[in-house]
Amino acid sequence: MMCARAIVPFAAIALTAATTGADPLPPGSIGLLVGANAGTGPDANALGLGPTFGAQATWQPMATEQRVGLLGFKLTALFGQLYLGDAGRVSDPLRTLQFDLMYSMRIRPGANPSRYLTLRVGGTLLRTDQEIPPNMNRAYAGAIASVGLDQHAFGLLFNVDVRYSMLGARPGMLGLVFGISKTGP
Protein backbone atom coordinates (compact mmCIF):
# COMPACT_ATOMS: atom_id res chain seq x y z
CA MET A 1 0.00 0.00 0.00
CA MET A 2 2.83 2.38 0.94
CA CYS A 3 4.62 1.55 -2.27
CA ALA A 4 1.52 2.31 -4.37
CA ARG A 5 1.16 5.73 -2.73
CA ALA A 6 4.77 6.53 -3.63
CA ILE A 7 4.38 5.38 -7.23
CA VAL A 8 1.21 7.42 -7.98
CA PRO A 9 2.92 10.88 -7.85
CA PHE A 10 5.83 9.67 -9.97
CA ALA A 11 3.45 8.11 -12.51
CA ALA A 12 1.47 11.37 -12.71
CA ILE A 13 4.66 13.37 -13.31
CA ALA A 14 5.84 10.88 -15.96
CA LEU A 15 2.49 10.98 -17.79
CA THR A 16 2.43 14.78 -17.70
CA ALA A 17 5.99 14.99 -19.02
CA ALA A 18 5.22 12.47 -21.78
CA THR A 19 2.16 14.39 -23.00
CA THR A 20 3.73 17.85 -22.83
CA GLY A 21 5.03 19.05 -26.20
CA ALA A 22 8.38 20.64 -26.78
CA ASP A 23 8.79 24.33 -26.13
CA PRO A 24 8.30 26.35 -29.27
CA LEU A 25 11.02 28.75 -30.31
CA PRO A 26 9.80 32.32 -30.70
CA PRO A 27 8.70 32.40 -34.35
CA GLY A 28 9.40 36.05 -35.05
CA SER A 29 12.13 38.58 -34.43
CA ILE A 30 12.92 42.16 -35.33
CA GLY A 31 16.24 43.86 -34.78
CA LEU A 32 19.43 45.54 -35.96
CA LEU A 33 22.33 44.49 -38.20
CA VAL A 34 25.91 45.71 -38.48
CA GLY A 35 28.71 44.38 -40.66
CA ALA A 36 30.83 44.86 -43.74
CA ASN A 37 30.40 44.49 -47.53
CA ALA A 38 32.95 44.21 -50.32
CA GLY A 39 32.84 43.84 -54.07
CA THR A 40 33.83 40.42 -55.42
CA GLY A 41 35.38 39.12 -58.62
CA PRO A 42 35.52 41.67 -61.40
CA ASP A 43 33.58 44.14 -59.23
CA ALA A 44 36.07 44.16 -56.34
CA ASN A 45 37.99 47.19 -57.68
CA ALA A 46 34.85 49.06 -58.74
CA LEU A 47 33.00 48.69 -55.43
CA GLY A 48 35.71 48.58 -52.78
CA LEU A 49 34.75 47.67 -49.22
CA GLY A 50 33.16 49.24 -46.20
CA PRO A 51 30.72 49.12 -43.28
CA THR A 52 27.01 48.39 -43.46
CA PHE A 53 24.16 48.72 -40.96
CA GLY A 54 20.44 48.17 -41.06
CA ALA A 55 17.44 46.23 -39.81
CA GLN A 56 16.12 42.70 -40.07
CA ALA A 57 12.85 40.89 -39.48
CA THR A 58 12.48 37.10 -39.46
CA TRP A 59 9.66 34.60 -39.23
CA GLN A 60 10.75 31.00 -38.59
CA PRO A 61 8.15 28.89 -36.73
CA MET A 62 9.76 25.81 -35.20
CA ALA A 63 9.63 23.66 -32.04
CA THR A 64 12.75 22.86 -30.05
CA GLU A 65 12.28 19.12 -30.70
CA GLN A 66 12.71 19.66 -34.44
CA ARG A 67 16.20 19.32 -35.90
CA VAL A 68 15.23 20.85 -39.25
CA GLY A 69 12.89 23.75 -39.93
CA LEU A 70 12.01 24.07 -43.61
CA LEU A 71 9.85 27.18 -43.45
CA GLY A 72 11.10 30.66 -42.71
CA PHE A 73 11.57 34.11 -44.17
CA LYS A 74 14.00 36.95 -43.53
CA LEU A 75 13.66 40.56 -44.65
CA THR A 76 16.64 42.92 -44.39
CA ALA A 77 17.37 46.53 -45.26
CA LEU A 78 21.06 47.55 -45.26
CA PHE A 79 22.68 50.94 -45.70
CA GLY A 80 26.34 50.79 -46.71
CA GLN A 81 29.35 52.90 -47.51
CA LEU A 82 32.02 51.42 -49.78
CA TYR A 83 35.48 52.98 -49.76
CA LEU A 84 38.50 52.62 -52.08
CA GLY A 85 36.40 51.70 -55.12
CA ASP A 86 36.67 53.06 -58.65
CA ALA A 87 32.88 53.60 -58.80
CA GLY A 88 33.15 56.34 -56.17
CA ARG A 89 34.33 58.87 -58.76
CA VAL A 90 32.07 61.75 -57.75
CA SER A 91 32.49 61.32 -54.01
CA ASP A 92 34.04 58.75 -51.76
CA PRO A 93 32.37 56.66 -50.29
CA LEU A 94 29.95 54.93 -52.65
CA ARG A 95 26.67 54.78 -50.71
CA THR A 96 24.41 51.75 -51.09
CA LEU A 97 20.93 50.68 -50.04
CA GLN A 98 20.09 46.99 -50.27
CA PHE A 99 16.75 45.23 -49.63
CA ASP A 100 16.61 41.43 -49.37
CA LEU A 101 13.77 38.93 -49.03
CA MET A 102 15.03 35.41 -48.39
CA TYR A 103 13.51 31.98 -47.86
CA SER A 104 15.14 30.40 -44.80
CA MET A 105 15.88 26.87 -43.61
CA ARG A 106 17.24 26.07 -40.11
CA ILE A 107 19.24 23.03 -39.01
CA ARG A 108 20.12 22.24 -35.40
CA PRO A 109 23.65 20.79 -35.55
CA GLY A 110 23.84 19.45 -31.98
CA ALA A 111 21.86 18.91 -28.81
CA ASN A 112 21.51 22.61 -27.95
CA PRO A 113 17.87 23.53 -28.80
CA SER A 114 18.71 27.23 -29.06
CA ARG A 115 21.49 27.15 -31.72
CA TYR A 116 20.83 26.68 -35.44
CA LEU A 117 22.64 26.81 -38.75
CA THR A 118 20.70 28.81 -41.33
CA LEU A 119 20.64 28.52 -45.10
CA ARG A 120 18.87 31.28 -47.02
CA VAL A 121 18.21 32.15 -50.68
CA GLY A 122 16.15 34.91 -52.21
CA GLY A 123 16.03 38.14 -54.11
CA THR A 124 17.77 41.45 -53.56
CA LEU A 125 17.48 45.03 -54.76
CA LEU A 126 20.54 47.30 -54.72
CA ARG A 127 20.57 51.07 -55.19
CA THR A 128 23.76 53.17 -55.25
CA ASP A 129 24.34 56.92 -55.25
CA GLN A 130 26.73 56.70 -58.24
CA GLU A 131 26.85 54.65 -61.43
CA ILE A 132 28.81 51.40 -61.26
CA PRO A 133 30.93 50.40 -64.27
CA PRO A 134 30.83 48.65 -66.69
CA ASN A 135 26.99 48.79 -66.96
CA MET A 136 26.88 52.36 -65.63
CA ASN A 137 23.65 51.77 -63.68
CA ARG A 138 22.61 52.78 -60.17
CA ALA A 139 19.82 50.22 -59.58
CA TYR A 140 20.20 46.44 -59.70
CA ALA A 141 18.04 43.39 -58.97
CA GLY A 142 19.45 39.93 -58.46
CA ALA A 143 19.76 36.91 -56.23
CA ILE A 144 21.24 36.49 -52.76
CA ALA A 145 22.37 33.49 -50.73
CA SER A 146 23.59 33.32 -47.15
CA VAL A 147 24.76 30.83 -44.57
CA GLY A 148 24.71 31.70 -40.90
CA LEU A 149 24.34 30.83 -37.25
CA ASP A 150 21.39 31.75 -35.01
CA GLN A 151 21.60 31.67 -31.20
CA HIS A 152 18.55 32.25 -28.97
CA ALA A 153 19.39 33.61 -25.51
CA PHE A 154 17.77 35.94 -22.95
CA GLY A 155 14.70 36.52 -25.15
CA LEU A 156 16.96 37.73 -27.98
CA LEU A 157 18.19 36.25 -31.23
CA PHE A 158 21.90 36.72 -31.99
CA ASN A 159 22.97 35.89 -35.52
CA VAL A 160 25.92 36.05 -37.88
CA ASP A 161 25.56 35.62 -41.65
CA VAL A 162 27.94 35.40 -44.58
CA ARG A 163 26.06 36.74 -47.63
CA TYR A 164 26.76 36.68 -51.36
CA SER A 165 24.50 38.87 -53.47
CA MET A 166 23.90 39.39 -57.17
CA LEU A 167 24.63 35.78 -58.12
CA GLY A 168 24.91 35.60 -61.89
CA ALA A 169 24.53 39.36 -62.29
CA ARG A 170 26.80 42.32 -61.75
CA PRO A 171 27.79 43.78 -59.38
CA GLY A 172 28.69 40.96 -56.99
CA MET A 173 29.05 41.64 -53.26
CA LEU A 174 30.19 39.57 -50.31
CA GLY A 175 29.12 40.55 -46.81
CA LEU A 176 29.50 39.58 -43.18
CA VAL A 177 26.73 40.84 -40.89
CA PHE A 178 26.03 40.47 -37.18
CA GLY A 179 22.54 40.89 -35.81
CA ILE A 180 20.65 41.18 -32.55
CA SER A 181 16.88 40.95 -32.47
CA LYS A 182 14.02 40.90 -29.99
CA THR A 183 12.07 37.66 -30.36
CA GLY A 184 8.41 37.08 -29.83
CA PRO A 185 5.18 35.77 -31.24
mmCIF file of C-alpha atoms in Angstrom:
data_model
loop_
_atom_site.group_PDB
_atom_site.id
_atom_site.type_symbol
_atom_site.label_atom_id
_atom_site.label_comp_id
_atom_site.label_asym_id
_atom_site.label_seq_id
_atom_site.Cartn_x
_atom_site.Cartn_y
_atom_site.Cartn_z
ATOM 1 C CA MET A 1 0.000 0.000 0.000
ATOM 2 C CA MET A 2 2.826 2.379 0.937
ATOM 3 C CA CYS A 3 4.620 1.553 -2.271
ATOM 4 C CA ALA A 4 1.516 2.312 -4.371
ATOM 5 C CA ARG A 5 1.161 5.731 -2.727
ATOM 6 C CA ALA A 6 4.771 6.529 -3.626
ATOM 7 C CA ILE A 7 4.379 5.380 -7.230
ATOM 8 C CA VAL A 8 1.214 7.420 -7.976
ATOM 9 C CA PRO A 9 2.915 10.876 -7.848
ATOM 10 C CA PHE A 10 5.831 9.671 -9.971
ATOM 11 C CA ALA A 11 3.452 8.110 -12.513
ATOM 12 C CA ALA A 12 1.472 11.368 -12.708
ATOM 13 C CA ILE A 13 4.659 13.366 -13.310
ATOM 14 C CA ALA A 14 5.841 10.879 -15.959
ATOM 15 C CA LEU A 15 2.493 10.977 -17.793
ATOM 16 C CA THR A 16 2.432 14.777 -17.698
ATOM 17 C CA ALA A 17 5.989 14.986 -19.024
ATOM 18 C CA ALA A 18 5.222 12.472 -21.778
ATOM 19 C CA THR A 19 2.158 14.394 -22.997
ATOM 20 C CA THR A 20 3.732 17.850 -22.825
ATOM 21 C CA GLY A 21 5.032 19.055 -26.203
ATOM 22 C CA ALA A 22 8.382 20.642 -26.777
ATOM 23 C CA ASP A 23 8.788 24.329 -26.128
ATOM 24 C CA PRO A 24 8.297 26.352 -29.269
ATOM 25 C CA LEU A 25 11.019 28.748 -30.309
ATOM 26 C CA PRO A 26 9.805 32.320 -30.697
ATOM 27 C CA PRO A 27 8.703 32.397 -34.350
ATOM 28 C CA GLY A 28 9.400 36.053 -35.046
ATOM 29 C CA SER A 29 12.126 38.575 -34.435
ATOM 30 C CA ILE A 30 12.924 42.157 -35.331
ATOM 31 C CA GLY A 31 16.240 43.856 -34.781
ATOM 32 C CA LEU A 32 19.431 45.539 -35.960
ATOM 33 C CA LEU A 33 22.334 44.492 -38.204
ATOM 34 C CA VAL A 34 25.914 45.711 -38.479
ATOM 35 C CA GLY A 35 28.706 44.376 -40.657
ATOM 36 C CA ALA A 36 30.832 44.859 -43.743
ATOM 37 C CA ASN A 37 30.402 44.490 -47.525
ATOM 38 C CA ALA A 38 32.947 44.206 -50.319
ATOM 39 C CA GLY A 39 32.836 43.839 -54.072
ATOM 40 C CA THR A 40 33.833 40.419 -55.420
ATOM 41 C CA GLY A 41 35.379 39.119 -58.620
ATOM 42 C CA PRO A 42 35.524 41.674 -61.403
ATOM 43 C CA ASP A 43 33.580 44.142 -59.228
ATOM 44 C CA ALA A 44 36.069 44.164 -56.342
ATOM 45 C CA ASN A 45 37.987 47.192 -57.678
ATOM 46 C CA ALA A 46 34.850 49.057 -58.741
ATOM 47 C CA LEU A 47 32.998 48.694 -55.433
ATOM 48 C CA GLY A 48 35.710 48.580 -52.776
ATOM 49 C CA LEU A 49 34.754 47.670 -49.215
ATOM 50 C CA GLY A 50 33.160 49.243 -46.195
ATOM 51 C CA PRO A 51 30.721 49.115 -43.278
ATOM 52 C CA THR A 52 27.010 48.392 -43.460
ATOM 53 C CA PHE A 53 24.165 48.716 -40.957
ATOM 54 C CA GLY A 54 20.439 48.173 -41.061
ATOM 55 C CA ALA A 55 17.442 46.230 -39.806
ATOM 56 C CA GLN A 56 16.121 42.703 -40.066
ATOM 57 C CA ALA A 57 12.846 40.885 -39.484
ATOM 58 C CA THR A 58 12.484 37.099 -39.464
ATOM 59 C CA TRP A 59 9.662 34.604 -39.227
ATOM 60 C CA GLN A 60 10.751 30.996 -38.590
ATOM 61 C CA PRO A 61 8.149 28.889 -36.730
ATOM 62 C CA MET A 62 9.765 25.810 -35.204
ATOM 63 C CA ALA A 63 9.632 23.664 -32.043
ATOM 64 C CA THR A 64 12.752 22.857 -30.048
ATOM 65 C CA GLU A 65 12.276 19.121 -30.695
ATOM 66 C CA GLN A 66 12.711 19.662 -34.441
ATOM 67 C CA ARG A 67 16.202 19.320 -35.896
ATOM 68 C CA VAL A 68 15.227 20.854 -39.247
ATOM 69 C CA GLY A 69 12.886 23.751 -39.929
ATOM 70 C CA LEU A 70 12.008 24.074 -43.609
ATOM 71 C CA LEU A 71 9.849 27.179 -43.452
ATOM 72 C CA GLY A 72 11.102 30.658 -42.707
ATOM 73 C CA PHE A 73 11.571 34.110 -44.169
ATOM 74 C CA LYS A 74 13.995 36.952 -43.525
ATOM 75 C CA LEU A 75 13.661 40.559 -44.653
ATOM 76 C CA THR A 76 16.643 42.922 -44.388
ATOM 77 C CA ALA A 77 17.369 46.530 -45.257
ATOM 78 C CA LEU A 78 21.056 47.551 -45.262
ATOM 79 C CA PHE A 79 22.683 50.938 -45.698
ATOM 80 C CA GLY A 80 26.335 50.785 -46.708
ATOM 81 C CA GLN A 81 29.351 52.899 -47.512
ATOM 82 C CA LEU A 82 32.019 51.423 -49.783
ATOM 83 C CA TYR A 83 35.479 52.983 -49.764
ATOM 84 C CA LEU A 84 38.497 52.617 -52.082
ATOM 85 C CA GLY A 85 36.395 51.697 -55.125
ATOM 86 C CA ASP A 86 36.670 53.060 -58.655
ATOM 87 C CA ALA A 87 32.884 53.596 -58.800
ATOM 88 C CA GLY A 88 33.145 56.336 -56.166
ATOM 89 C CA ARG A 89 34.326 58.871 -58.757
ATOM 90 C CA VAL A 90 32.068 61.754 -57.747
ATOM 91 C CA SER A 91 32.489 61.321 -54.008
ATOM 92 C CA ASP A 92 34.040 58.749 -51.755
ATOM 93 C CA PRO A 93 32.366 56.659 -50.289
ATOM 94 C CA LEU A 94 29.950 54.929 -52.653
ATOM 95 C CA ARG A 95 26.669 54.779 -50.710
ATOM 96 C CA THR A 96 24.411 51.749 -51.086
ATOM 97 C CA LEU A 97 20.927 50.685 -50.039
ATOM 98 C CA GLN A 98 20.085 46.990 -50.269
ATOM 99 C CA PHE A 99 16.745 45.225 -49.630
ATOM 100 C CA ASP A 100 16.607 41.432 -49.366
ATOM 101 C CA LEU A 101 13.771 38.935 -49.028
ATOM 102 C CA MET A 102 15.028 35.411 -48.388
ATOM 103 C CA TYR A 103 13.508 31.978 -47.859
ATOM 104 C CA SER A 104 15.141 30.399 -44.800
ATOM 105 C CA MET A 105 15.884 26.872 -43.612
ATOM 106 C CA ARG A 106 17.238 26.073 -40.115
ATOM 107 C CA ILE A 107 19.235 23.033 -39.012
ATOM 108 C CA ARG A 108 20.124 22.239 -35.398
ATOM 109 C CA PRO A 109 23.650 20.790 -35.553
ATOM 110 C CA GLY A 110 23.839 19.446 -31.977
ATOM 111 C CA ALA A 111 21.860 18.905 -28.813
ATOM 112 C CA ASN A 112 21.508 22.606 -27.954
ATOM 113 C CA PRO A 113 17.870 23.530 -28.798
ATOM 114 C CA SER A 114 18.711 27.232 -29.061
ATOM 115 C CA ARG A 115 21.488 27.149 -31.717
ATOM 116 C CA TYR A 116 20.827 26.676 -35.436
ATOM 117 C CA LEU A 117 22.641 26.808 -38.751
ATOM 118 C CA THR A 118 20.703 28.808 -41.330
ATOM 119 C CA LEU A 119 20.637 28.522 -45.098
ATOM 120 C CA ARG A 120 18.875 31.279 -47.025
ATOM 121 C CA VAL A 121 18.209 32.147 -50.678
ATOM 122 C CA GLY A 122 16.148 34.910 -52.209
ATOM 123 C CA GLY A 123 16.029 38.139 -54.112
ATOM 124 C CA THR A 124 17.765 41.446 -53.557
ATOM 125 C CA LEU A 125 17.480 45.032 -54.762
ATOM 126 C CA LEU A 126 20.537 47.299 -54.721
ATOM 127 C CA ARG A 127 20.572 51.071 -55.195
ATOM 128 C CA THR A 128 23.758 53.168 -55.248
ATOM 129 C CA ASP A 129 24.335 56.917 -55.250
ATOM 130 C CA GLN A 130 26.725 56.700 -58.237
ATOM 131 C CA GLU A 131 26.855 54.649 -61.431
ATOM 132 C CA ILE A 132 28.809 51.400 -61.256
ATOM 133 C CA PRO A 133 30.929 50.401 -64.275
ATOM 134 C CA PRO A 134 30.831 48.646 -66.687
ATOM 135 C CA ASN A 135 26.991 48.791 -66.956
ATOM 136 C CA MET A 136 26.875 52.359 -65.626
ATOM 137 C CA ASN A 137 23.652 51.766 -63.683
ATOM 138 C CA ARG A 138 22.613 52.776 -60.174
ATOM 139 C CA ALA A 139 19.823 50.220 -59.580
ATOM 140 C CA TYR A 140 20.196 46.442 -59.700
ATOM 141 C CA ALA A 141 18.039 43.388 -58.968
ATOM 142 C CA GLY A 142 19.448 39.934 -58.463
ATOM 143 C CA ALA A 143 19.757 36.913 -56.228
ATOM 144 C CA ILE A 144 21.241 36.493 -52.764
ATOM 145 C CA ALA A 145 22.371 33.486 -50.734
ATOM 146 C CA SER A 146 23.587 33.316 -47.155
ATOM 147 C CA VAL A 147 24.756 30.835 -44.567
ATOM 148 C CA GLY A 148 24.713 31.701 -40.898
ATOM 149 C CA LEU A 149 24.342 30.825 -37.254
ATOM 150 C CA ASP A 150 21.385 31.747 -35.010
ATOM 151 C CA GLN A 151 21.598 31.671 -31.198
ATOM 152 C CA HIS A 152 18.550 32.249 -28.967
ATOM 153 C CA ALA A 153 19.392 33.610 -25.505
ATOM 154 C CA PHE A 154 17.770 35.935 -22.946
ATOM 155 C CA GLY A 155 14.705 36.516 -25.153
ATOM 156 C CA LEU A 156 16.959 37.728 -27.976
ATOM 157 C CA LEU A 157 18.193 36.247 -31.230
ATOM 158 C CA PHE A 158 21.898 36.721 -31.990
ATOM 159 C CA ASN A 159 22.968 35.888 -35.522
ATOM 160 C CA VAL A 160 25.924 36.051 -37.879
ATOM 161 C CA ASP A 161 25.556 35.615 -41.647
ATOM 162 C CA VAL A 162 27.942 35.401 -44.584
ATOM 163 C CA ARG A 163 26.064 36.741 -47.631
ATOM 164 C CA TYR A 164 26.756 36.676 -51.358
ATOM 165 C CA SER A 165 24.499 38.867 -53.470
ATOM 166 C CA MET A 166 23.901 39.389 -57.171
ATOM 167 C CA LEU A 167 24.626 35.781 -58.121
ATOM 168 C CA GLY A 168 24.915 35.604 -61.888
ATOM 169 C CA ALA A 169 24.526 39.364 -62.290
ATOM 170 C CA ARG A 170 26.800 42.316 -61.747
ATOM 171 C CA PRO A 171 27.791 43.785 -59.376
ATOM 172 C CA GLY A 172 28.691 40.960 -56.988
ATOM 173 C CA MET A 173 29.047 41.637 -53.262
ATOM 174 C CA LEU A 174 30.195 39.565 -50.311
ATOM 175 C CA GLY A 175 29.115 40.552 -46.814
ATOM 176 C CA LEU A 176 29.496 39.584 -43.176
ATOM 177 C CA VAL A 177 26.734 40.839 -40.891
ATOM 178 C CA PHE A 178 26.030 40.468 -37.179
ATOM 179 C CA GLY A 179 22.538 40.894 -35.807
ATOM 180 C CA ILE A 180 20.651 41.182 -32.550
ATOM 181 C CA SER A 181 16.877 40.950 -32.470
ATOM 182 C CA LYS A 182 14.025 40.900 -29.987
ATOM 183 C CA THR A 183 12.068 37.664 -30.358
ATOM 184 C CA GLY A 184 8.408 37.083 -29.833
ATOM 185 C CA PRO A 185 5.181 35.771 -31.237
#
